[in-house]
Amino acid sequence: MSRPAPLTDRPALLRNRARARRAPALFLHEAARDEAQDRLSLVNRSFTSPAVVTPFPEVWAPAFPGARLIPDDDTLDLHEGAHDLVIHALALHWADDPVGQLIQCRRALRPDGMCLVMAFGGETLTELRAALGQAEIEVTGGLSPRVAPMGEIRDLGGLLQRAGLALPVADSLPLDVSYASALHLMRDLRAMGETNALAARLRRPSRRAVLLRAAELYAQTYARADGRIRATFELVTLTGWAPDGSQQKPLRPGSAAHRLAEALGTMENPLKD
């Protein structure tokens, strides 16, 4: 049985990230780091052996001193049962096998260890995708892959269960960023290492006419009152735990000791057949 074609051109992705480090714009990674710290501050537990999967360890190292920082390779450099916390930080959208990434994180956890995933959700860059798609169709008569696919929150939450993690929780935080133009947004994406690294992408530079038309369409459709354009980034947070016998479990249906009507102080009227 043949393997599916890869989603990501890993050498191209690594080149994009290396180029971004020359003049980085990593504010989204910093926002994800801050969000992770806020979430962990609400957990009534001290983590003593964390690991962070990240393409930009320089963002995470100051906030998690002593954490093991590893790249988001297809095979993660994690040891089984070695950690009580694993954070997967803004790299899941480039994974050919996102479930496999989370399975590796779960295996690296001790029983009742926590997996915290920060990922881009499906609302990310909806404006840019629409403008680029329409511009390319108008100028070239065709359409090519330009933005990495990003899962909807429901689908991303389902990955936790497929990976064997318990007590899964998923929620999202929309981030609205403004730019002078779509070209300024594209420049920032380059400085994030988030330019096109899809394996199915066109292997030649985008035509100038496509980019200029996309910028024009973007300004026409998504301009703010101050004349700048908006760009949406959806930051999804996934939380799951390595299974352990001490964790809470849902009660068996019909096992309740008290009636809901009694707790609410209301009358209970049976439904007619």
PDB file of C-alpha atoms in Angstrom:
ATOM      1  CA  MET A   1       0.000   0.000   0.000  1.00  0.00           C
ATOM      2  CA  SER A   2       1.499   3.329  -1.075  1.00  0.00           C
ATOM      3  CA  ARG A   3       1.962   6.118   1.430  1.00  0.00           C
ATOM      4  CA  PRO A   4      -0.125   9.274   0.946  1.00  0.00           C
ATOM      5  CA  ALA A   5       1.612  12.222  -0.650  1.00  0.00           C
ATOM      6  CA  PRO A   6       3.144  14.544   1.956  1.00  0.00           C
ATOM      7  CA  LEU A   7       1.336  17.749   2.799  1.00  0.00           C
ATOM      8  CA  THR A   8       4.470  19.713   3.686  1.00  0.00           C
ATOM      9  CA  ASP A   9       7.764  20.204   1.898  1.00  0.00           C
ATOM     10  CA  ARG A  10       9.917  19.958   5.021  1.00  0.00           C
ATOM     11  CA  PRO A  11      13.151  21.322   3.461  1.00  0.00           C
ATOM     12  CA  ALA A  12      11.218  24.362   2.216  1.00  0.00           C
ATOM     13  CA  LEU A  13       9.604  24.841   5.633  1.00  0.00           C
ATOM     14  CA  LEU A  14      12.985  24.743   7.358  1.00  0.00           C
ATOM     15  CA  ARG A  15      14.380  27.261   4.850  1.00  0.00           C
ATOM     16  CA  ASN A  16      11.433  29.570   5.504  1.00  0.00           C
ATOM     17  CA  ARG A  17      11.988  29.378   9.254  1.00  0.00           C
ATOM     18  CA  ALA A  18      15.724  29.962   8.945  1.00  0.00           C
ATOM     19  CA  ARG A  19      15.071  33.039   6.815  1.00  0.00           C
ATOM     20  CA  ALA A  20      12.535  34.318   9.353  1.00  0.00           C
ATOM     21  CA  ARG A  21      15.157  34.295  12.093  1.00  0.00           C
ATOM     22  CA  ARG A  22      17.111  37.040  10.323  1.00  0.00           C
ATOM     23  CA  ALA A  23      14.380  39.577  11.159  1.00  0.00           C
ATOM     24  CA  PRO A  24      11.680  37.678  13.053  1.00  0.00           C
ATOM     25  CA  ALA A  25       8.091  38.705  13.748  1.00  0.00           C
ATOM     26  CA  LEU A  26       7.092  36.061  16.273  1.00  0.00           C
ATOM     27  CA  PHE A  27       4.292  37.876  18.099  1.00  0.00           C
ATOM     28  CA  LEU A  28       1.850  35.008  17.501  1.00  0.00           C
ATOM     29  CA  HIS A  29       4.237  32.535  19.108  1.00  0.00           C
ATOM     30  CA  GLU A  30       4.633  34.975  21.985  1.00  0.00           C
ATOM     31  CA  ALA A  31       0.838  35.211  22.293  1.00  0.00           C
ATOM     32  CA  ALA A  32       0.619  31.398  22.345  1.00  0.00           C
ATOM     33  CA  ARG A  33       3.312  31.249  25.027  1.00  0.00           C
ATOM     34  CA  ASP A  34       1.506  33.805  27.175  1.00  0.00           C
ATOM     35  CA  GLU A  35      -1.795  31.958  26.731  1.00  0.00           C
ATOM     36  CA  ALA A  36      -0.132  28.692  27.745  1.00  0.00           C
ATOM     37  CA  GLN A  37       1.290  30.303  30.878  1.00  0.00           C
ATOM     38  CA  ASP A  38      -2.147  31.669  31.778  1.00  0.00           C
ATOM     39  CA  ARG A  39      -3.755  28.239  31.309  1.00  0.00           C
ATOM     40  CA  LEU A  40      -1.124  26.486  33.388  1.00  0.00           C
ATOM     41  CA  SER A  41      -1.470  29.039  36.195  1.00  0.00           C
ATOM     42  CA  LEU A  42      -5.064  27.844  36.613  1.00  0.00           C
ATOM     43  CA  VAL A  43      -4.036  24.202  36.998  1.00  0.00           C
ATOM     44  CA  ASN A  44      -3.609  23.186  40.630  1.00  0.00           C
ATOM     45  CA  ARG A  45      -0.356  21.372  39.980  1.00  0.00           C
ATOM     46  CA  SER A  46       3.363  22.034  39.703  1.00  0.00           C
ATOM     47  CA  PHE A  47       5.032  20.584  36.621  1.00  0.00           C
ATOM     48  CA  THR A  48       8.620  19.489  37.152  1.00  0.00           C
ATOM     49  CA  SER A  49       9.617  17.975  33.793  1.00  0.00           C
ATOM     50  CA  PRO A  50       8.039  19.885  30.903  1.00  0.00           C
ATOM     51  CA  ALA A  51       8.818  19.524  27.211  1.00  0.00           C
ATOM     52  CA  VAL A  52       7.932  22.003  24.473  1.00  0.00           C
ATOM     53  CA  VAL A  53       7.616  21.085  20.799  1.00  0.00           C
ATOM     54  CA  THR A  54       8.331  24.298  18.921  1.00  0.00           C
ATOM     55  CA  PRO A  55      10.039  25.613  15.797  1.00  0.00           C
ATOM     56  CA  PHE A  56      11.165  28.686  17.750  1.00  0.00           C
ATOM     57  CA  PRO A  57      12.657  27.593  21.100  1.00  0.00           C
ATOM     58  CA  GLU A  58      13.980  31.098  21.734  1.00  0.00           C
ATOM     59  CA  VAL A  59      10.395  32.226  22.398  1.00  0.00           C
ATOM     60  CA  TRP A  60       9.670  29.510  24.968  1.00  0.00           C
ATOM     61  CA  ALA A  61      12.991  29.065  26.766  1.00  0.00           C
ATOM     62  CA  PRO A  62      12.760  32.159  29.029  1.00  0.00           C
ATOM     63  CA  ALA A  63       9.221  31.273  30.143  1.00  0.00           C
ATOM     64  CA  PHE A  64       9.931  27.587  30.798  1.00  0.00           C
ATOM     65  CA  PRO A  65      13.467  27.365  32.193  1.00  0.00           C
ATOM     66  CA  GLY A  66      14.654  23.782  32.353  1.00  0.00           C
ATOM     67  CA  ALA A  67      12.085  22.568  29.828  1.00  0.00           C
ATOM     68  CA  ARG A  68      13.211  20.238  27.077  1.00  0.00           C
ATOM     69  CA  LEU A  69      12.801  22.147  23.796  1.00  0.00           C
ATOM     70  CA  ILE A  70      12.534  19.992  20.693  1.00  0.00           C
ATOM     71  CA  PRO A  71      11.720  20.661  17.023  1.00  0.00           C
ATOM     72  CA  ASP A  72       8.448  19.603  15.411  1.00  0.00           C
ATOM     73  CA  ASP A  73       9.973  16.836  13.292  1.00  0.00           C
ATOM     74  CA  ASP A  74       7.827  13.989  11.971  1.00  0.00           C
ATOM     75  CA  THR A  75       9.384  11.824  14.694  1.00  0.00           C
ATOM     76  CA  LEU A  76       9.554  13.848  17.892  1.00  0.00           C
ATOM     77  CA  ASP A  77      12.647  13.515  20.047  1.00  0.00           C
ATOM     78  CA  LEU A  78      10.603  12.553  23.103  1.00  0.00           C
ATOM     79  CA  HIS A  79      11.218   9.664  25.500  1.00  0.00           C
ATOM     80  CA  GLU A  80       8.358   7.487  26.681  1.00  0.00           C
ATOM     81  CA  GLY A  81       6.971   8.437  30.103  1.00  0.00           C
ATOM     82  CA  ALA A  82       9.602  11.127  30.640  1.00  0.00           C
ATOM     83  CA  HIS A  83       7.427  14.218  31.166  1.00  0.00           C
ATOM     84  CA  ASP A  84       4.500  15.444  33.234  1.00  0.00           C
ATOM     85  CA  LEU A  85       3.763  18.242  30.722  1.00  0.00           C
ATOM     86  CA  VAL A  86       4.161  18.381  26.946  1.00  0.00           C
ATOM     87  CA  ILE A  87       3.310  21.564  25.025  1.00  0.00           C
ATOM     88  CA  HIS A  88       2.911  21.396  21.249  1.00  0.00           C
ATOM     89  CA  ALA A  89       3.319  24.990  20.123  1.00  0.00           C
ATOM     90  CA  LEU A  90       1.902  26.399  16.856  1.00  0.00           C
ATOM     91  CA  ALA A  91       3.294  23.733  14.551  1.00  0.00           C
ATOM     92  CA  LEU A  92       0.469  21.215  14.134  1.00  0.00           C
ATOM     93  CA  HIS A  93      -0.743  22.765  10.852  1.00  0.00           C
ATOM     94  CA  TRP A  94       2.517  21.730   9.143  1.00  0.00           C
ATOM     95  CA  ALA A  95       2.342  18.112  10.328  1.00  0.00           C
ATOM     96  CA  ASP A  96       1.610  15.428   7.733  1.00  0.00           C
ATOM     97  CA  ASP A  97       0.227  13.288  10.571  1.00  0.00           C
ATOM     98  CA  PRO A  98      -1.236  15.518  13.312  1.00  0.00           C
ATOM     99  CA  VAL A  99      -2.734  12.542  15.182  1.00  0.00           C
ATOM    100  CA  GLY A 100       0.678  10.896  15.145  1.00  0.00           C
ATOM    101  CA  GLN A 101       2.188  14.031  16.655  1.00  0.00           C
ATOM    102  CA  LEU A 102      -0.290  13.927  19.549  1.00  0.00           C
ATOM    103  CA  ILE A 103       0.176  10.187  20.050  1.00  0.00           C
ATOM    104  CA  GLN A 104       3.888  10.806  20.448  1.00  0.00           C
ATOM    105  CA  CYS A 105       3.148  13.551  22.981  1.00  0.00           C
ATOM    106  CA  ARG A 106       0.808  11.232  24.906  1.00  0.00           C
ATOM    107  CA  ARG A 107       3.408   8.448  25.016  1.00  0.00           C
ATOM    108  CA  ALA A 108       5.951  10.900  26.398  1.00  0.00           C
ATOM    109  CA  LEU A 109       3.664  11.705  29.332  1.00  0.00           C
ATOM    110  CA  ARG A 110       3.619  10.045  32.710  1.00  0.00           C
ATOM    111  CA  PRO A 111       0.211   8.844  33.930  1.00  0.00           C
ATOM    112  CA  ASP A 112      -2.023  11.872  34.542  1.00  0.00           C
ATOM    113  CA  GLY A 113       0.448  14.106  32.711  1.00  0.00           C
ATOM    114  CA  MET A 114      -0.898  17.058  30.749  1.00  0.00           C
ATOM    115  CA  CYS A 115      -0.746  17.694  27.007  1.00  0.00           C
ATOM    116  CA  LEU A 116      -1.294  21.319  25.998  1.00  0.00           C
ATOM    117  CA  VAL A 117      -1.583  22.051  22.283  1.00  0.00           C
ATOM    118  CA  MET A 118      -1.554  25.560  20.847  1.00  0.00           C
ATOM    119  CA  ALA A 119      -2.665  25.467  17.209  1.00  0.00           C
ATOM    120  CA  PHE A 120      -3.980  27.698  14.461  1.00  0.00           C
ATOM    121  CA  GLY A 121      -7.707  27.185  13.883  1.00  0.00           C
ATOM    122  CA  GLY A 122      -9.706  27.219  10.668  1.00  0.00           C
ATOM    123  CA  GLU A 123     -10.560  30.934  10.852  1.00  0.00           C
ATOM    124  CA  THR A 124      -6.889  31.843  10.513  1.00  0.00           C
ATOM    125  CA  LEU A 125      -6.139  33.997   7.451  1.00  0.00           C
ATOM    126  CA  THR A 126      -9.616  33.550   5.980  1.00  0.00           C
ATOM    127  CA  GLU A 127      -9.373  37.000   4.426  1.00  0.00           C
ATOM    128  CA  LEU A 128      -6.016  36.361   2.768  1.00  0.00           C
ATOM    129  CA  ARG A 129      -7.095  32.976   1.436  1.00  0.00           C
ATOM    130  CA  ALA A 130     -10.184  34.498  -0.156  1.00  0.00           C
ATOM    131  CA  ALA A 131      -8.324  37.436  -1.707  1.00  0.00           C
ATOM    132  CA  LEU A 132      -5.464  35.315  -3.052  1.00  0.00           C
ATOM    133  CA  GLY A 133      -7.834  32.708  -4.462  1.00  0.00           C
ATOM    134  CA  GLN A 134      -9.974  35.238  -6.289  1.00  0.00           C
ATOM    135  CA  ALA A 135      -6.943  37.141  -7.575  1.00  0.00           C
ATOM    136  CA  GLU A 136      -5.261  34.018  -8.930  1.00  0.00           C
ATOM    137  CA  ILE A 137      -8.421  32.893 -10.713  1.00  0.00           C
ATOM    138  CA  GLU A 138      -8.864  36.339 -12.290  1.00  0.00           C
ATOM    139  CA  VAL A 139      -5.238  36.724 -13.396  1.00  0.00           C
ATOM    140  CA  THR A 140      -4.213  33.170 -14.303  1.00  0.00           C
ATOM    141  CA  GLY A 141      -7.494  31.309 -14.720  1.00  0.00           C
ATOM    142  CA  GLY A 142      -6.398  28.692 -12.164  1.00  0.00           C
ATOM    143  CA  LEU A 143      -5.981  28.092  -8.458  1.00  0.00           C
ATOM    144  CA  SER A 144      -3.001  26.678  -6.550  1.00  0.00           C
ATOM    145  CA  PRO A 145      -2.475  25.742  -2.869  1.00  0.00           C
ATOM    146  CA  ARG A 146      -1.141  28.757  -0.987  1.00  0.00           C
ATOM    147  CA  VAL A 147      -2.145  28.540   2.696  1.00  0.00           C
ATOM    148  CA  ALA A 148      -1.653  25.441   4.861  1.00  0.00           C
ATOM    149  CA  PRO A 149      -4.973  23.812   5.857  1.00  0.00           C
ATOM    150  CA  MET A 150      -5.995  24.462   9.453  1.00  0.00           C
ATOM    151  CA  GLY A 151      -8.596  22.421  11.288  1.00  0.00           C
ATOM    152  CA  GLU A 152     -11.883  23.612  12.697  1.00  0.00           C
ATOM    153  CA  ILE A 153     -12.048  23.573  16.491  1.00  0.00           C
ATOM    154  CA  ARG A 154     -14.391  20.557  16.571  1.00  0.00           C
ATOM    155  CA  ASP A 155     -12.047  18.543  14.366  1.00  0.00           C
ATOM    156  CA  LEU A 156      -8.998  19.591  16.353  1.00  0.00           C
ATOM    157  CA  GLY A 157     -10.695  18.601  19.596  1.00  0.00           C
ATOM    158  CA  GLY A 158     -11.402  15.177  18.132  1.00  0.00           C
ATOM    159  CA  LEU A 159      -7.680  14.644  17.580  1.00  0.00           C
ATOM    160  CA  LEU A 160      -7.169  14.468  21.352  1.00  0.00           C
ATOM    161  CA  GLN A 161      -9.488  11.487  21.692  1.00  0.00           C
ATOM    162  CA  ARG A 162      -7.987   9.773  18.665  1.00  0.00           C
ATOM    163  CA  ALA A 163      -4.583  10.168  20.285  1.00  0.00           C
ATOM    164  CA  GLY A 164      -5.800   8.419  23.449  1.00  0.00           C
ATOM    165  CA  LEU A 165      -5.842  11.483  25.703  1.00  0.00           C
ATOM    166  CA  ALA A 166      -8.414  11.724  28.490  1.00  0.00           C
ATOM    167  CA  LEU A 167     -10.594  14.653  29.611  1.00  0.00           C
ATOM    168  CA  PRO A 168     -10.242  16.528  26.287  1.00  0.00           C
ATOM    169  CA  VAL A 169     -11.072  20.240  26.131  1.00  0.00           C
ATOM    170  CA  ALA A 170     -10.861  22.562  23.116  1.00  0.00           C
ATOM    171  CA  ASP A 171     -11.499  26.286  22.900  1.00  0.00           C
ATOM    172  CA  SER A 172     -10.414  29.158  20.697  1.00  0.00           C
ATOM    173  CA  LEU A 173      -9.234  32.739  20.975  1.00  0.00           C
ATOM    174  CA  PRO A 174      -9.651  34.984  17.907  1.00  0.00           C
ATOM    175  CA  LEU A 175      -6.868  37.484  17.374  1.00  0.00           C
ATOM    176  CA  ASP A 176      -7.590  40.447  15.091  1.00  0.00           C
ATOM    177  CA  VAL A 177      -4.469  42.120  13.736  1.00  0.00           C
ATOM    178  CA  SER A 178      -4.403  45.196  11.505  1.00  0.00           C
ATOM    179  CA  TYR A 179      -1.979  45.984   8.697  1.00  0.00           C
ATOM    180  CA  ALA A 180      -1.425  48.872   6.337  1.00  0.00           C
ATOM    181  CA  SER A 181      -2.018  46.512   3.401  1.00  0.00           C
ATOM    182  CA  ALA A 182      -2.111  42.858   2.410  1.00  0.00           C
ATOM    183  CA  LEU A 183       1.484  43.191   1.219  1.00  0.00           C
ATOM    184  CA  HIS A 184       2.511  44.183   4.758  1.00  0.00           C
ATOM    185  CA  LEU A 185       0.678  41.108   6.067  1.00  0.00           C
ATOM    186  CA  MET A 186       2.536  38.887   3.599  1.00  0.00           C
ATOM    187  CA  ARG A 187       5.815  40.425   4.725  1.00  0.00           C
ATOM    188  CA  ASP A 188       4.971  39.588   8.334  1.00  0.00           C
ATOM    189  CA  LEU A 189       4.086  36.001   7.399  1.00  0.00           C
ATOM    190  CA  ARG A 190       7.510  35.727   5.807  1.00  0.00           C
ATOM    191  CA  ALA A 191       9.066  36.978   9.053  1.00  0.00           C
ATOM    192  CA  MET A 192       7.091  34.297  10.951  1.00  0.00           C
ATOM    193  CA  GLY A 193       8.371  31.493   8.734  1.00  0.00           C
ATOM    194  CA  GLU A 194       4.783  30.929   7.590  1.00  0.00           C
ATOM    195  CA  THR A 195       5.131  31.421   3.844  1.00  0.00           C
ATOM    196  CA  ASN A 196       4.018  28.675   1.480  1.00  0.00           C
ATOM    197  CA  ALA A 197       5.764  25.353   2.142  1.00  0.00           C
ATOM    198  CA  LEU A 198       3.037  23.066   0.814  1.00  0.00           C
ATOM    199  CA  ALA A 199       4.350  20.161  -1.215  1.00  0.00           C
ATOM    200  CA  ALA A 200       1.708  20.811  -3.912  1.00  0.00           C
ATOM    201  CA  ARG A 201       2.523  24.521  -4.262  1.00  0.00           C
ATOM    202  CA  LEU A 202       3.613  26.145  -7.508  1.00  0.00           C
ATOM    203  CA  ARG A 203       7.393  25.857  -7.762  1.00  0.00           C
ATOM    204  CA  ARG A 204       7.861  29.318  -9.212  1.00  0.00           C
ATOM    205  CA  PRO A 205       7.445  32.799  -7.720  1.00  0.00           C
ATOM    206  CA  SER A 206       3.924  34.187  -7.658  1.00  0.00           C
ATOM    207  CA  ARG A 207       3.186  36.588 -10.479  1.00  0.00           C
ATOM    208  CA  ARG A 208       3.349  40.208  -9.398  1.00  0.00           C
ATOM    209  CA  ALA A 209      -0.060  40.826 -10.957  1.00  0.00           C
ATOM    210  CA  VAL A 210      -1.597  38.151  -8.688  1.00  0.00           C
ATOM    211  CA  LEU A 211      -0.174  39.713  -5.516  1.00  0.00           C
ATOM    212  CA  LEU A 212      -1.171  43.245  -6.491  1.00  0.00           C
ATOM    213  CA  ARG A 213      -4.700  42.157  -7.408  1.00  0.00           C
ATOM    214  CA  ALA A 214      -4.955  40.240  -4.123  1.00  0.00           C
ATOM    215  CA  ALA A 215      -3.910  43.363  -2.209  1.00  0.00           C
ATOM    216  CA  GLU A 216      -6.528  45.380  -4.092  1.00  0.00           C
ATOM    217  CA  LEU A 217      -9.302  42.854  -3.391  1.00  0.00           C
ATOM    218  CA  TYR A 218      -8.233  42.609   0.260  1.00  0.00           C
ATOM    219  CA  ALA A 219      -8.466  46.381   0.710  1.00  0.00           C
ATOM    220  CA  GLN A 220     -11.862  46.518  -1.001  1.00  0.00           C
ATOM    221  CA  THR A 221     -13.374  43.738   1.100  1.00  0.00           C
ATOM    222  CA  TYR A 222     -11.669  43.821   4.484  1.00  0.00           C
ATOM    223  CA  ALA A 223     -10.774  47.459   5.123  1.00  0.00           C
ATOM    224  CA  ARG A 224     -11.348  48.881   8.592  1.00  0.00           C
ATOM    225  CA  ALA A 225     -12.736  52.312   9.365  1.00  0.00           C
ATOM    226  CA  ASP A 226      -9.192  53.702   9.745  1.00  0.00           C
ATOM    227  CA  GLY A 227      -8.198  52.517   6.259  1.00  0.00           C
ATOM    228  CA  ARG A 228      -6.079  49.591   7.434  1.00  0.00           C
ATOM    229  CA  ILE A 229      -6.982  45.987   6.678  1.00  0.00           C
ATOM    230  CA  ARG A 230      -7.770  43.302   9.221  1.00  0.00           C
ATOM    231  CA  ALA A 231      -6.238  39.837   9.447  1.00  0.00           C
ATOM    232  CA  THR A 232      -7.766  37.090  11.564  1.00  0.00           C
ATOM    233  CA  PHE A 233      -5.708  34.535  13.449  1.00  0.00           C
ATOM    234  CA  GLU A 234      -7.565  31.904  15.460  1.00  0.00           C
ATOM    235  CA  LEU A 235      -5.557  30.465  18.349  1.00  0.00           C
ATOM    236  CA  VAL A 236      -7.002  27.106  19.402  1.00  0.00           C
ATOM    237  CA  THR A 237      -6.026  25.581  22.738  1.00  0.00           C
ATOM    238  CA  LEU A 238      -6.357  21.816  23.198  1.00  0.00           C
ATOM    239  CA  THR A 239      -5.960  20.212  26.610  1.00  0.00           C
ATOM    240  CA  GLY A 240      -5.808  16.498  27.351  1.00  0.00           C
ATOM    241  CA  TRP A 241      -4.363  14.191  29.985  1.00  0.00           C
ATOM    242  CA  ALA A 242      -2.551  10.901  29.868  1.00  0.00           C
ATOM    243  CA  PRO A 243      -5.017   8.302  31.199  1.00  0.00           C
ATOM    244  CA  ASP A 244      -4.739   7.429  34.879  1.00  0.00           C
ATOM    245  CA  GLY A 245      -6.995   5.546  37.305  1.00  0.00           C
ATOM    246  CA  SER A 246      -7.210   8.541  39.628  1.00  0.00           C
ATOM    247  CA  GLN A 247      -8.996  10.716  37.067  1.00  0.00           C
ATOM    248  CA  GLN A 248     -12.695  11.524  37.281  1.00  0.00           C
ATOM    249  CA  LYS A 249     -14.951   9.339  35.185  1.00  0.00           C
ATOM    250  CA  PRO A 250     -18.522   9.974  34.013  1.00  0.00           C
ATOM    251  CA  LEU A 251     -21.213   8.184  36.001  1.00  0.00           C
ATOM    252  CA  ARG A 252     -23.063   5.260  34.471  1.00  0.00           C
ATOM    253  CA  PRO A 253     -26.424   6.396  33.018  1.00  0.00           C
ATOM    254  CA  GLY A 254     -29.213   5.831  35.535  1.00  0.00           C
ATOM    255  CA  SER A 255     -26.885   5.717  38.544  1.00  0.00           C
ATOM    256  CA  ALA A 256     -27.828   9.120  39.990  1.00  0.00           C
ATOM    257  CA  ALA A 257     -28.783   9.017  43.670  1.00  0.00           C
ATOM    258  CA  HIS A 258     -31.059  12.102  43.515  1.00  0.00           C
ATOM    259  CA  ARG A 259     -33.634  13.342  41.041  1.00  0.00           C
ATOM    260  CA  LEU A 260     -32.923  16.529  39.092  1.00  0.00           C
ATOM    261  CA  ALA A 261     -36.417  17.841  39.859  1.00  0.00           C
ATOM    262  CA  GLU A 262     -35.692  17.638  43.607  1.00  0.00           C
ATOM    263  CA  ALA A 263     -32.454  19.582  43.201  1.00  0.00           C
ATOM    264  CA  LEU A 264     -34.234  22.286  41.197  1.00  0.00           C
ATOM    265  CA  GLY A 265     -37.288  22.363  43.455  1.00  0.00           C
ATOM    266  CA  THR A 266     -39.731  21.797  40.585  1.00  0.00           C
ATOM    267  CA  MET A 267     -42.472  19.376  39.688  1.00  0.00           C
ATOM    268  CA  GLU A 268     -41.591  16.524  37.352  1.00  0.00           C
ATOM    269  CA  ASN A 269     -44.236  15.759  34.726  1.00  0.00           C
ATOM    270  CA  PRO A 270     -43.829  12.463  32.821  1.00  0.00           C
ATOM    271  CA  LEU A 271     -44.031  12.604  29.051  1.00  0.00           C
ATOM    272  CA  LYS A 272     -47.067  11.014  27.388  1.00  0.00           C
ATOM    273  CA  ASP A 273     -46.509   7.856  25.393  1.00  0.00           C
TER     274      ASP A 273
END
